[in-house]
Structure formats: structure tokens, C-alpha cells
Coordinates of C-alpha atoms in Angstrom, one line a residue:
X2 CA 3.3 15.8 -38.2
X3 CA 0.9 13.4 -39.0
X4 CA -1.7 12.1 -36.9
X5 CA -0.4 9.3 -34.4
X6 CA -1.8 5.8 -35.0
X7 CA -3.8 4.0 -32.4
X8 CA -2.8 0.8 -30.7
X9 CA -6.3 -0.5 -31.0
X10 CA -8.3 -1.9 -33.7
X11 CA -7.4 -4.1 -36.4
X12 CA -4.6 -1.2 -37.7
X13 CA -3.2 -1.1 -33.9
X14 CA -1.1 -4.1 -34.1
X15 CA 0.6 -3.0 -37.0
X16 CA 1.7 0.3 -35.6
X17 CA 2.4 -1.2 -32.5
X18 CA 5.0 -3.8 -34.0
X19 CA 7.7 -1.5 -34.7
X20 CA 7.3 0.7 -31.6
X21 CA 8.0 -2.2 -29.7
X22 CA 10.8 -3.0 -31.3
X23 CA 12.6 0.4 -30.8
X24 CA 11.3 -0.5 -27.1
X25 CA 12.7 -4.0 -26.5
X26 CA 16.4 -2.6 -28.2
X27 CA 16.4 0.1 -25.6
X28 CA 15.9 -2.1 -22.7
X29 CA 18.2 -4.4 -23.9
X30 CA 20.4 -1.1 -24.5
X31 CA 19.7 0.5 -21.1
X32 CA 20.7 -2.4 -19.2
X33 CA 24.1 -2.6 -21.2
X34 CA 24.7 0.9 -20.1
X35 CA 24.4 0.1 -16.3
X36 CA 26.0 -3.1 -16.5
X37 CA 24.8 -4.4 -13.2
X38 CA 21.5 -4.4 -10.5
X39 CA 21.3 -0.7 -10.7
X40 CA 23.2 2.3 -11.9
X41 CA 26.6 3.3 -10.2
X42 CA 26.8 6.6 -8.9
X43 CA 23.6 7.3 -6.2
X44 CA 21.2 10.5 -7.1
X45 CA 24.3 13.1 -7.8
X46 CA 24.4 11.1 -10.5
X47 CA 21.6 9.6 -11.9
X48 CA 19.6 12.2 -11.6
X49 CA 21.6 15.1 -14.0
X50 CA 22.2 12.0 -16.4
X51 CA 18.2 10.9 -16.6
X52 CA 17.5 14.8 -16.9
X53 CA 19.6 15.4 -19.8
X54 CA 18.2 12.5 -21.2
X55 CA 15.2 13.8 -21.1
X56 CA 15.6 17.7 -21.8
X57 CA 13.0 19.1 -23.1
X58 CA 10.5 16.9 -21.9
X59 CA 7.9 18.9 -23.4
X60 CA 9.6 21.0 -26.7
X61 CA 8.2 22.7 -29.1
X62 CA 8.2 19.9 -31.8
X63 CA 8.3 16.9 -31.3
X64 CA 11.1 14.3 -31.8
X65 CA 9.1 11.5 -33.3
X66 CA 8.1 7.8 -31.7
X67 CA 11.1 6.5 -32.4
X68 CA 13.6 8.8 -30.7
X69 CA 11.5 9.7 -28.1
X70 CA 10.9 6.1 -27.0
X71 CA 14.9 5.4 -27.6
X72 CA 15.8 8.3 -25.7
X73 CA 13.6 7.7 -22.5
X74 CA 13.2 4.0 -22.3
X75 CA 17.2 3.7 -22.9
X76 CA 17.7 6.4 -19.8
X77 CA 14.8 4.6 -17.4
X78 CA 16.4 1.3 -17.6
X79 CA 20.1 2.9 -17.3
X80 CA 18.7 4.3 -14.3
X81 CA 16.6 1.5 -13.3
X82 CA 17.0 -1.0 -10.3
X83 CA 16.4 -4.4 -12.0
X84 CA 14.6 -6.7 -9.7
X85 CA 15.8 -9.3 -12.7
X86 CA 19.6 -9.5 -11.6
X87 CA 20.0 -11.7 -8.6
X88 CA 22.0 -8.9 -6.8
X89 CA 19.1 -6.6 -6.8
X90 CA 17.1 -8.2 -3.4
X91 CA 16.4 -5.3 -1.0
X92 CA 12.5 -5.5 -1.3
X93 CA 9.6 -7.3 -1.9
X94 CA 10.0 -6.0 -5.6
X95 CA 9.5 -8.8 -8.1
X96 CA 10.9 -9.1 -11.6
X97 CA 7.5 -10.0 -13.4
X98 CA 7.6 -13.2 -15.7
X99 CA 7.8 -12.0 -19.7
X100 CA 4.5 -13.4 -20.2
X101 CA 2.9 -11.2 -17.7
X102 CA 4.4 -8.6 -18.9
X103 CA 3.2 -9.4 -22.7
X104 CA -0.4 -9.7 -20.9
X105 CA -0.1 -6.6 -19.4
X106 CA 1.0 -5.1 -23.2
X107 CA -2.5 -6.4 -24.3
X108 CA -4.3 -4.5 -21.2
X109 CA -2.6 -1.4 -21.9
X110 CA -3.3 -1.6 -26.1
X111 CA -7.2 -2.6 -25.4
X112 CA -7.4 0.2 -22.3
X113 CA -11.0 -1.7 -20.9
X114 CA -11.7 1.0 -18.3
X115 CA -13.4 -1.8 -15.3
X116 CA -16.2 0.6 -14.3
X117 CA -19.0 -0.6 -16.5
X118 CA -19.6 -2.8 -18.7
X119 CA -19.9 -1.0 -21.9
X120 CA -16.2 0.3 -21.5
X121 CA -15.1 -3.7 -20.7
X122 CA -17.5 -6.5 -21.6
X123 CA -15.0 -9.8 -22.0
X124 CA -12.8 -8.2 -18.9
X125 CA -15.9 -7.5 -16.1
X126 CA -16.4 -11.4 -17.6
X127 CA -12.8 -12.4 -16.4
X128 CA -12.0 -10.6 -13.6
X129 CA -15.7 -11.9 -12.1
X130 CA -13.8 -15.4 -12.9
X131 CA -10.2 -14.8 -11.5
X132 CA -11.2 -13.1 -8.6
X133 CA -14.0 -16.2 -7.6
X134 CA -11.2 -18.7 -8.4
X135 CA -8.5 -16.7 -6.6
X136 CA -11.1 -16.5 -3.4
X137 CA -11.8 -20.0 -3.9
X138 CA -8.0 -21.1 -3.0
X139 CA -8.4 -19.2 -0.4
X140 CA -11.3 -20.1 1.0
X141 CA -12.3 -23.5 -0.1
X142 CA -14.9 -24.6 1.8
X143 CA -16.8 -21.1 1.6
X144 CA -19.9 -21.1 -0.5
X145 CA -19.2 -18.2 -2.0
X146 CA -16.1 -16.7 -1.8
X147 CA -15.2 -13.2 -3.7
X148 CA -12.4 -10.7 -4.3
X149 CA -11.6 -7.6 -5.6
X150 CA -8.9 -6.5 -7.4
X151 CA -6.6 -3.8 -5.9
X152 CA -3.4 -1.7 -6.1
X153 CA -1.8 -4.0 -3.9
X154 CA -1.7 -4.5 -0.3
X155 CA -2.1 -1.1 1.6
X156 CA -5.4 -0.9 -0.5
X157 CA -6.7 -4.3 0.1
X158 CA -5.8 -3.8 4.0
X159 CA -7.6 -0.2 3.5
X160 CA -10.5 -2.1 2.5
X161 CA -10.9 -4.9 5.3
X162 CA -11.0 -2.2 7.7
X163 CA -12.9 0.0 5.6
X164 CA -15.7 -3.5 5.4
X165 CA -15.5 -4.1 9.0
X166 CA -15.9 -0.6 10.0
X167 CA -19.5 -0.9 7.7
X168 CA -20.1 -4.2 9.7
X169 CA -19.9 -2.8 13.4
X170 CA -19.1 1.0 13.3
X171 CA -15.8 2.4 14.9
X172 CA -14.1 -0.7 15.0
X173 CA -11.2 -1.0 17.1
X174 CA -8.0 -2.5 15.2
X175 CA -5.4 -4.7 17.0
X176 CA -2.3 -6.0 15.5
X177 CA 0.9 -6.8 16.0
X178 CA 4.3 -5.0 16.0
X179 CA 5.4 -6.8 13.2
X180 CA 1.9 -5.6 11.4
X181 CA 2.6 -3.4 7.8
X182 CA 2.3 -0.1 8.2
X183 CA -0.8 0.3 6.0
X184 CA -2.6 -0.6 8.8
X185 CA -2.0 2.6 11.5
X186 CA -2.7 4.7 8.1
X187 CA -5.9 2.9 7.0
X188 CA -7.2 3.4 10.4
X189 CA -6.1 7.0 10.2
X190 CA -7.8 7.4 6.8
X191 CA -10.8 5.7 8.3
X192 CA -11.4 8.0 11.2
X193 CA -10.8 5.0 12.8
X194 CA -9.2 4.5 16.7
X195 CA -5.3 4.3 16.6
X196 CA -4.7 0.6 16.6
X197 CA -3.7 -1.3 20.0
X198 CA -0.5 -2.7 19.1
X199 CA 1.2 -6.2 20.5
X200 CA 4.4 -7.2 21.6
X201 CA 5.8 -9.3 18.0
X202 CA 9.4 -9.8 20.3
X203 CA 10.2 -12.6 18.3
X204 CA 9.1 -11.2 15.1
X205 CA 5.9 -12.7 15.3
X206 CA 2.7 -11.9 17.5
X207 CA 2.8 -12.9 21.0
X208 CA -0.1 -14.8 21.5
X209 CA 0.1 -13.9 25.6
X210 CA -0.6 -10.4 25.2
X211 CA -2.9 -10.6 22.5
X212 CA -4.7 -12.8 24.4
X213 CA -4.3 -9.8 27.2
X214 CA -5.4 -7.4 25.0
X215 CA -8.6 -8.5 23.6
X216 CA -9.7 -9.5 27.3
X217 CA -9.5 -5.5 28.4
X218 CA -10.9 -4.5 24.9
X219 CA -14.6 -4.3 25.0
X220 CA -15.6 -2.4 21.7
X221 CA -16.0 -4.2 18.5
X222 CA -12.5 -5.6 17.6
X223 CA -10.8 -6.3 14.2
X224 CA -7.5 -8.1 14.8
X225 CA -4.9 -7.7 12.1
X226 CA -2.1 -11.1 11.9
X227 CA 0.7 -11.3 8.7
X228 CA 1.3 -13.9 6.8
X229 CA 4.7 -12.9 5.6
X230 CA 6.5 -9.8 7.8
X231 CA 8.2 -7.1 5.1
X232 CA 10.9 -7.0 7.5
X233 CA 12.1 -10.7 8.2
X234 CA 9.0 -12.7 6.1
X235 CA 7.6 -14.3 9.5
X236 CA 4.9 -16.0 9.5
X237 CA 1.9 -14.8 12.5
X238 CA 0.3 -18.4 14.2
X239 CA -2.9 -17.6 12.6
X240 CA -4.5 -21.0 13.4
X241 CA -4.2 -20.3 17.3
X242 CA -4.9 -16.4 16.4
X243 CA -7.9 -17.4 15.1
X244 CA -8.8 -19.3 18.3
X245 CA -8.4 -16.0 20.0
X246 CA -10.3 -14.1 17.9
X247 CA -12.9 -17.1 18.5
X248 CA -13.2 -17.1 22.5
X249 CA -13.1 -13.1 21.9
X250 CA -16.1 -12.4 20.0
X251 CA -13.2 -10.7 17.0
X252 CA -13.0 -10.4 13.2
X253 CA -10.3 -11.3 11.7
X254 CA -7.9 -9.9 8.8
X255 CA -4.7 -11.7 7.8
X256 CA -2.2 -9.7 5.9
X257 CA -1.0 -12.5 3.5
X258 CA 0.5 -9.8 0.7
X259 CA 3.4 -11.8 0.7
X260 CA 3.0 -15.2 2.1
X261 CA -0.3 -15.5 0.1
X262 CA 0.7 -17.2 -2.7
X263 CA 2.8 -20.6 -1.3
X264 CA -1.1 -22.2 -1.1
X265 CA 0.0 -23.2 -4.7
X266 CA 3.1 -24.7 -3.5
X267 CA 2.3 -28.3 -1.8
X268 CA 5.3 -28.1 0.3
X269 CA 5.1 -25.0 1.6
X270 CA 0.9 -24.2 1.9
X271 CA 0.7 -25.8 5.7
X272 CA 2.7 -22.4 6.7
X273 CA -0.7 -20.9 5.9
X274 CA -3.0 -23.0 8.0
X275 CA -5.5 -21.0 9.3
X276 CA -5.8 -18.8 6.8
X277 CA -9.3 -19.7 5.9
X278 CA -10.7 -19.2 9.1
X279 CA -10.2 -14.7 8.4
X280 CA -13.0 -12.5 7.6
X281 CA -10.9 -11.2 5.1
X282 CA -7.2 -12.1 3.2
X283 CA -4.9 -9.6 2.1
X284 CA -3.1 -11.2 -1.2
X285 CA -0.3 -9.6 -3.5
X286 CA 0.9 -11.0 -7.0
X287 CA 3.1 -8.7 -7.8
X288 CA 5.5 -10.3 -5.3
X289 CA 5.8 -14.0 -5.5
X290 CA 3.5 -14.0 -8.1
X291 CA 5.9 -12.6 -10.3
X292 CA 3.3 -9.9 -11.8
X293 CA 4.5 -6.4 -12.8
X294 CA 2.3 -4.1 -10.3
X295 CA 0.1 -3.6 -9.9
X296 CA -1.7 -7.1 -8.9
X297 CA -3.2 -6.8 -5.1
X298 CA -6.5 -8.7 -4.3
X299 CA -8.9 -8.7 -1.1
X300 CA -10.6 -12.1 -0.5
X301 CA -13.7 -13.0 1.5
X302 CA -15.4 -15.9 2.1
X303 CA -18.9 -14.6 1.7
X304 CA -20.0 -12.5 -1.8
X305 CA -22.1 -10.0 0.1
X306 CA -19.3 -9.2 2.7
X307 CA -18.5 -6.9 -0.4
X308 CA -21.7 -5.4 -0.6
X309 CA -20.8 -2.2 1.2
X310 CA -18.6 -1.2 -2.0
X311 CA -21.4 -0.6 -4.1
X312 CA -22.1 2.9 -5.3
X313 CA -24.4 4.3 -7.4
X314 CA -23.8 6.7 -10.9
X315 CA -26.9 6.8 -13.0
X316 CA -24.4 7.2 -16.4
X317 CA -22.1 4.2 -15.3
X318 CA -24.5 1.8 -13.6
X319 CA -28.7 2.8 -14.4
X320 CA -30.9 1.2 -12.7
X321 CA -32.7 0.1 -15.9
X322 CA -29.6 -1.3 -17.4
X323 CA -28.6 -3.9 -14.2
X324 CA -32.3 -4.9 -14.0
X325 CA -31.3 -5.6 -17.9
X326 CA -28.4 -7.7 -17.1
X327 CA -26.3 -5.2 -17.5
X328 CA -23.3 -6.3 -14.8
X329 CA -22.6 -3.3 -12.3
X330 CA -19.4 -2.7 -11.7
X331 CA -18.6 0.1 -9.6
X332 CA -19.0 -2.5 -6.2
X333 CA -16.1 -4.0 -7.4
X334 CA -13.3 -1.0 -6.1
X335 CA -13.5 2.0 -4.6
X336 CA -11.5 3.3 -7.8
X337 CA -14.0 4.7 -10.8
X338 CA -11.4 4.1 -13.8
X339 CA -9.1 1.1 -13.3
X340 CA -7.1 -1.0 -15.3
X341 CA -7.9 -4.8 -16.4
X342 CA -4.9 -6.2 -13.9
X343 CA -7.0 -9.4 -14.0
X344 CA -5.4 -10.4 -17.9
X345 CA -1.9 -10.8 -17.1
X346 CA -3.0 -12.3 -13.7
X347 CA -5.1 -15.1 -15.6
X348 CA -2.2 -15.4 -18.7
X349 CA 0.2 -16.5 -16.0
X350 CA -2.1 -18.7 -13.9
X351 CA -3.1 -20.7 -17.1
X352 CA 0.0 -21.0 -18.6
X353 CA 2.0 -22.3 -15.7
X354 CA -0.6 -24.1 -14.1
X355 CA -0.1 -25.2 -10.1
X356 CA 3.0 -27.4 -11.0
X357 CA 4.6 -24.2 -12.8
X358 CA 3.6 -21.8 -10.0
X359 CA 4.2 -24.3 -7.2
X360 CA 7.7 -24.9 -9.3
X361 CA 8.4 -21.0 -8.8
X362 CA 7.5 -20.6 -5.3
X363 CA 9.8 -24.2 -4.2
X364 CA 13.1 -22.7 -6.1
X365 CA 12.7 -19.5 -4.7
X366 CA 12.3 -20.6 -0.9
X367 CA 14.8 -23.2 -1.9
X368 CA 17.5 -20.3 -2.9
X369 CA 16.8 -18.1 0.1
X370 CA 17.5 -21.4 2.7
X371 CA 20.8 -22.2 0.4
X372 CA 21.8 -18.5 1.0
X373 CA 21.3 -19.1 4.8
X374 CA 23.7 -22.0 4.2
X375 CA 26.1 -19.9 2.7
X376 CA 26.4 -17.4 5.3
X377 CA 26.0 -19.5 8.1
X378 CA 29.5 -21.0 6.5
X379 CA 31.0 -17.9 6.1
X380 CA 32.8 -16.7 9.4
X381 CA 33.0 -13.1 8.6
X382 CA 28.9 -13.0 8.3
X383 CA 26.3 -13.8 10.8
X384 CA 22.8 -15.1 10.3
X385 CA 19.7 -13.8 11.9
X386 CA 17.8 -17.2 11.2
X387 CA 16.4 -19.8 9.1
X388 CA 14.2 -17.8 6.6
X389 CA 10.4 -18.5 6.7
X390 CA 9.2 -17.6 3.2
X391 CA 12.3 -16.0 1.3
X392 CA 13.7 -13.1 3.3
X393 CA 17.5 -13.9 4.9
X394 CA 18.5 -11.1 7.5
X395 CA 22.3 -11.1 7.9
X396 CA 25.2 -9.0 8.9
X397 CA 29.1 -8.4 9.1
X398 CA 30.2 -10.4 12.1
X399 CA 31.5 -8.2 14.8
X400 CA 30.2 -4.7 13.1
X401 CA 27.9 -1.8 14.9
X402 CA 24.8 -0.9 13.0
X403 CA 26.6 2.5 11.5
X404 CA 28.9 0.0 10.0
X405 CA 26.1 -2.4 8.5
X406 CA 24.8 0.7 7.1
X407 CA 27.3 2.2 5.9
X408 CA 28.2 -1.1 4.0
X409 CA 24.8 -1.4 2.3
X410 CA 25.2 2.3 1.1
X411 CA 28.7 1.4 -0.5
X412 CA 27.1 -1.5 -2.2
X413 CA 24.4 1.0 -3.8
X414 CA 26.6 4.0 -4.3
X415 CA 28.9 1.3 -6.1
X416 CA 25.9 -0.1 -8.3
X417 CA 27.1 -3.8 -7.0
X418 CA 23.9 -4.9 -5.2
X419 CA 20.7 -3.5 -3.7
X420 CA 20.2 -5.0 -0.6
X421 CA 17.7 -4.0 2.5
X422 CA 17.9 -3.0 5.9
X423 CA 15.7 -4.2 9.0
X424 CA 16.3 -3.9 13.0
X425 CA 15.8 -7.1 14.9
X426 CA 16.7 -8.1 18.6
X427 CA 18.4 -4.5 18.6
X428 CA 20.6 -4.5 15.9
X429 CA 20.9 -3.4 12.3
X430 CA 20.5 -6.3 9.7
X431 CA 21.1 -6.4 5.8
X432 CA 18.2 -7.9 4.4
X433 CA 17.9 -10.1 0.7
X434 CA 14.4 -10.8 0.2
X435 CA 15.0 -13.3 -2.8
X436 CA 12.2 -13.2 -5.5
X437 CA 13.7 -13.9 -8.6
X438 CA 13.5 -18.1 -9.2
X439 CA 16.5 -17.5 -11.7
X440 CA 19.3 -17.1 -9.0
X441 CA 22.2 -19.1 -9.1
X442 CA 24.2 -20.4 -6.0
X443 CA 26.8 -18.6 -7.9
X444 CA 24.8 -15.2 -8.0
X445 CA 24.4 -16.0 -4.5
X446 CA 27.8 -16.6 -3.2
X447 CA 29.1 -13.7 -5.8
X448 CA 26.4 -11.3 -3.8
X449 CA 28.1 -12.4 0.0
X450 CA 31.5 -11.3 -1.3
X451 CA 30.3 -7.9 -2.3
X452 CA 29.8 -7.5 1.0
X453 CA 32.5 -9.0 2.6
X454 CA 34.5 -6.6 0.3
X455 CA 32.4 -3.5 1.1
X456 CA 33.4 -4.5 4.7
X457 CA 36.8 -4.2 4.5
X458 CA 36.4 -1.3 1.8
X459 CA 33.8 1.4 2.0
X460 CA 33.4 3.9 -0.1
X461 CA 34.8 7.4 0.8
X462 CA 32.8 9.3 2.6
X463 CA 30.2 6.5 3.5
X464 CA 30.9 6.9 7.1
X465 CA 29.4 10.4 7.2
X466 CA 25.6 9.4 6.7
X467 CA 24.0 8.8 10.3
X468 CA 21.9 5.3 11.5
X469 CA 18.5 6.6 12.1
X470 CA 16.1 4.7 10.3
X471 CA 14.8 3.1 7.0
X472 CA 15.7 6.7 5.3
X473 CA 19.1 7.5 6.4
X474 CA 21.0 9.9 3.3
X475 CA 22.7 8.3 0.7
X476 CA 26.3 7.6 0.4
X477 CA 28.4 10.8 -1.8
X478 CA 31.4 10.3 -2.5
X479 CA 33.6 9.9 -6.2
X480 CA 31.6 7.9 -8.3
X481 CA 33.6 4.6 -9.3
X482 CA 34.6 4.2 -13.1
X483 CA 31.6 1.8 -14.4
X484 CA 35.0 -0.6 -15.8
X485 CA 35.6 -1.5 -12.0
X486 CA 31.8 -2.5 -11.5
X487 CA 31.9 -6.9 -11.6
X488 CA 30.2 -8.4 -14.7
X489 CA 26.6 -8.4 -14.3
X490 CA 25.1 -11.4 -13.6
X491 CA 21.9 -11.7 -15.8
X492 CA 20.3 -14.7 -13.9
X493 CA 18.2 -15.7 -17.0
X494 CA 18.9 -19.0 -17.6
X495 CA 17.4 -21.9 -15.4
X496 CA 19.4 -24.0 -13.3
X497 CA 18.8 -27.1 -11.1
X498 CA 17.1 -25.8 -7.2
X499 CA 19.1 -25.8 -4.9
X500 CA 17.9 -27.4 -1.8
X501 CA 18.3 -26.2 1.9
X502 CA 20.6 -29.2 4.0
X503 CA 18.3 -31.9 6.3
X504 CA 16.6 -30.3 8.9
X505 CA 16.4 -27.0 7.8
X506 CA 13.0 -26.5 7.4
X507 CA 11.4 -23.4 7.9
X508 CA 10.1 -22.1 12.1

């Protein structure tokens, strides 16, 4: 066999172009195959059929490119759940725009490793831009803001405690019940205290008994507030937070992971007022920023609040070669070899602009308020509430929580729609947390009566599975013949916004 080509260098786009083909024809062939949001059958099924896809996955000689990318892209997106078909809206799992996804293709063929300079000269350049302009929306008035680029949220929260721990020692972390659960583990990972956690009762942080709470508190205090709840996408008050944390003597961090991003939408940004006023902002693009992970950030509103990152390896970052000019990178994560996540990040933001972004972010909230309407108008479903950001909680009217879970496992055993699950005011909700600016009221309606059919119909042998949390077993049962599966529902081509009716504007 001969040597494999490289994707980089002048030669690498040439050996690239028909390995991308054979990619792009299985995706488009995988996604045939399933025929819908995600593959019909649960693990007793997918699982032996991605296996034997894949058997041997390490043989004795080699298939070639060609059938080896065939073989394994085809099963991967056979087996996949599509966060690109409208019905697939259980998490905060985005389909990422093509373009970001072509960026990221560039990333991946160029492989700048961003822990010196030498391995990533015109990257260090942009990141050191994106992540001072990102910063920048964030905190506008600052005179220096700064970010770091991260995995994604649970590291960027790991790192605000991990900075105010450097500020003031054993810090003691206070958030809400409604706080992501990245927090209780950073702490953990921190050798931090376990963090005092507030009443959220009505999904949101009750200002009472924070205000309780940092009274009897007397170490050095670090209150966590969300900008966007991963169970119903509330929204914390962080203006009169902040006041708190003012007549308190606390820092601040506000987990804005998922809320971040509406500052580019002019309708929706006042939902974050407040937001400036944190010693640190949690932000996430590969939610809705439509980026395929991973694309987390960590803002402050002072450069040197970073400074505790930095870390010294002579054969990375000399002392001879930053009194050069040489840029150091290693302050910039607490992760040595890292990936250039900052491309795709500024391909999108440049291309689209605030109008496209701000475009994005109105449909999609638009969608998840006519969704609300729909529900509300359907007198087999009930509706939690209005939605905040893009997250609609609803259920089966007159159902127990075994029977709102069994119906979201008949809906994933079935491979009609991946939806989520959250408890609020002691019951069991199905959750759509709608990402995908594509979605039709169509796809929308179409996605209600699945469930209004699952209802009345569960699969055999749904009922078995107990209601005990976010990982109760999957449905088993006969596997449906893929011909009784609706037509999938693509969602790609645009369509006029829907608009939530007068008065429904989000708590």
C-alpha cells in the first residue's frame, strides 16, 4: 500500500477533494438509511448493526480510504441523532451551520496545535482577536476585556472557579438550584467547599434566600446565576443578583452557556441585562451559535484576571523567545494541545454579520413561542409556560410521570422524534429545546402529533422501564419496520418566522 497523502501543503487539497466526496455521499447515504431524527430500533439494535459495520476495526490489511470512509461514515450517520431534522429537539445539541462546519474542515487539514506560536502563527493572531471582540460584546464598557477559548461550558465554569479560588483562596460557591451541574463537580475538582445551594422554586433563583444566604456566609463568596436553565432555559435576575452580590462583598459568575448569544439579537439582548456587571461569563457557541463543538468561551472584563493561567515550559514558551516577541500561549487554557476552534467561530461571525446572527437567534425563539401556541391549542397537551429563550416543557394532559416517560421512550424506540425530559413543580415534563432556525410550523405541528399518537399507542413493552431519573432504561420491545416510520422532515429550506401571538412575550 502506498504511502497515504497528507491533507496539508499545496498537494493536500488535491487528496483531500475526492475523500470528501466519498464523505458527503455517505452522509447523504446514511441519512437515507435512517429516514428520520434518529435510527429506529434503540441500542439492541443499533449497536450489532454499527458493529458489523465496522468489523474489523483494526484488520490485517487495510480496506483503502475509500471503503473505509464509506463503510463508517455511512453507519455513524445511520446511527446518528440529527440535530438537523426539526423532530430531533431533546438537548441543547445544535445542528452547526455548513459554513462552520467547512471552517472547521480547514482547522482539522491545517492541525495549528494553539500552544505556541511556532505550531500556529496566523491562529494565536486570530483567536487573540475573536476572543477580545467576543469579550468586548460582553463587556463593553471594560477596558480590557479577554476570553479564552474552551470545550464548552463545564470547562469555562471550571475555570471561573478555578480564577476566583486564585483571587481569594477556598472560595465558597453559592448558586442556585437551577445552577448546571458543572458547578458542584468544579468545586469538587477544585478541592473546593460543596456549594450552598438556593431555593430556584420557580425555576429561577430566589432572590429572598440568596439574599439569606450571603448574610450568614462569612468566607469569601463566589455566587454562581444562569443565564439560560438546561432544564426549562430560564433566565436568573442577574441585574438585582448583582446588587446582592454588591451589598455582600461577592464575586460574581453568570452561566450564560446558553442564553449568551441573544446580545446579537436586538430584540431579545435586554433578557441579559446585567450581564456585564459578573467577574466572569460563561458563553457557548455550539448551541445557539450554531457551531459544531466544540466552541465554549470564558469572558472577563479585565485581561489580567487571566493571569493565573499562565504556565511555564521552557521548550513551548522560553523566556528568551517572549522577551523576543514571541506570543506565549500556554496562559491561554489549561489544555497543552488544542485545536484552532476560533476559525469556524470567526468564518461564521463574519459571514453573517449581527443582522444574520440576530436573524438566527429571532426565528429560533420565534419557533419555540409558535410551538407554545400550538400546544396551548391542543386539548390533549398541556403547557408548562411561555418559553424564555427556546426550551417548551409540555405534557400529555391528564398523564402520571411513568406515562410521560414511557411516551418519550416510544418516540425514541420508534425513531419518530428525540425529545427531553425535565421535572418541574413535581411533575415529569417532555422537553423541545428548539435550535434549528429551519423548523417549520409544519415540522412543529407534525412533532405534537407524534406524541399525541405515542399517547394513545406505546410501544410494547414501554411500560416496563421505571421513572427514576434523567437515565431511566430504554424502551425493548419489536423493532418497527423502518416503512411505518413518517417521511422525514429535512427542515432545510427557509421559510417565513413565525411569530409568537400579542402579548406573548417572554417572563
Amino acid at each position: 500500500m502506498p504511502t497515504p497523502p497528507l491533507a496539508g501543503g499545496t498537494a493536500g487539497p488535491a487528496a483531500l477533494r475526492p475523500l470528501i466526496d466519498t464523505v458527503l455521499t455517505a452522509l447523504h447515504d446514511g441519512a437515507a438509511l435512517r429516514g428520520g431524527p434518529l435510527p429506529a430500533g434503540g441500542p439492541d439494535t443499533v449497536t450489532p448493526r454499527t458493529r458489523t459495520a465496522a468489523h474489523p476495526l483494526i484488520p490485517d490489511h487495510g480496506t483503502g480510504a475509500h471503503q473505509a470512509l464509506r463503510s463508517l461514515v455511512t453507519a455513524l450517520t445511520a446511527g446518528a441523532a440529527d440535530p438537523a431534522h426539526p423532530h430531533c429537539a431533546a438537548h441543547l445539541h445544535t445542528p452547526p451551520l455548513a459554513l462552520a462546519a467547512a471552517a472547521d474542515l480547514a482547522a482539522s487539514a491545517l492541525n495549528p496545535s494553539m500552544d505556541s506560536w511556532d505550531q500556529a502563527p496566523a491562529a494565536s493572531a486570530l483567536e487573540a482577536d475573536l476572543t477580545s471582540a467576543l469579550a468586548t460584546e460582553i463587556y463593553p464598557d471594560a477596558p480590557s476585556p479577554d476570553a479564552v477559548i474552551t470545550t464548552g461550558g463545564t470547562e469555562a465554569n471550571q475555570l471561573a472557579l478555578l480564577l476566583a479560588r486564585e483571587r481569594h483562596g477556598p472560595v465558597q460557591t453559592v448558586c442556585g438550584a437551577n445552577a448546571h451541574h458543572s458547578i458542584a463537580r468544579a468545586a469538587w475538582l477544585l478541592g473546593l467547599p460543596e456549594p450552598v445551594v438556593v431555593p430556584a422554586p420557580t425555576g429561577t433563583l430566589d432572590l429572598a434566600a440568596l439574599d439569606e444566604a450571603l448574610t450568614e456566609l462569612h468566607r469569601p463568596l463566589l455566587v454562581v446565576a444562569t443565564a439560560g436553565t438546561t432544564d426549562t432555559g430560564e433566565i436568573d435576575p442577574l441585574d438585582a443578583i448583582a446588587d446582592l452580590c454588591a451589598t455582600h462583598g461577592a464575586e460574581l459568575h453568570i452561566d450564560a452557556a446558553y442564553g449568551g448569544p441573544l446580545l446579537f439579537s436586538p430584540t431579545h439582548r435586554t433578557l441579559l441585562h446585567g450581564l456585564d456587571r459578573a467577574h466572569s461569563v460563561t458563553l457557548d457557541l455550539h448551541k445557539l451559535g450554531w457551531q459544531p463543538a466544540s466552541a465554549g468561551l470564558l469572558a472577563v472584563p479585565e485581561r489580567h484576571h487571566l493571569t493565573p493561567l499562565h504556565h511555564h515550559a521552557p521548550y513551548l514558551n522560553a523566556d528568551d523567545d517572549t522577551e523576543a516577541g514571541l506570543p506565549d500561549l500556554l496562559g491561554r487554557s489549561l489544555r497543552t494541545t488544542r485545536r484552532p476552534d476560533a476559525l469556524k467561530i470567526a468564518v461564521t461571525l463574519q459571514a453573517l454579520g449581527r443582522t444574520g446572527l440576530a436573524d438566527l437567534l429571532d426565528r429560533t425563539l420565534a419557533t419555540a413561542h409558535h410551538l407554545a401556541d400550538l400546544i396551548t391549542k391542543t386539548p390533549t397537551l398541556d403547557l408548562y409556560d411561555r418559553p424564555t429563550i427556546s426550551t417548551v416543557l409540555f405534557r400529555p394532559t391528564g398523564t402520571d410521570d411513568h406515562t410521560v416517560a414511557t411516551v418519550r421512550r416510544t418516540l425514541l424506540q420508534r425513531g419518530h422524534a428525540v425529545l427531553g425530559r425535565a421535572h418541574a413543580e413535581g411533575h415529569l415534563w417532555l422537553k423541545a429545546t428548539l435550535l434549528n432556525p429551519h423548523t417549520t410550523p409544519q415540522d412543529l405541528q407534525a412533532l405534537l402529533d407524534l406524541v399525541t399518537g405515542a399517547t394513545a399507542a406505546p410501544v410494547t413493552g414501554a411500560t416496563a422501564a421505571p421513572v427514576t431519573g434523567a437515565t431511566a432504561a430504554p424502551l425493548t420491545g419489536t423493532t418497527p419496520d423502518p416503512l411505518t416510520r413518517p417521511p422525514a422532515t429535512p427542515g432545510s429550506a427557509p421559510h417565513p418566522t413565525p411569530h409568537p401571538t400579542e402579548g406573548d412575550t417572554p417572563r
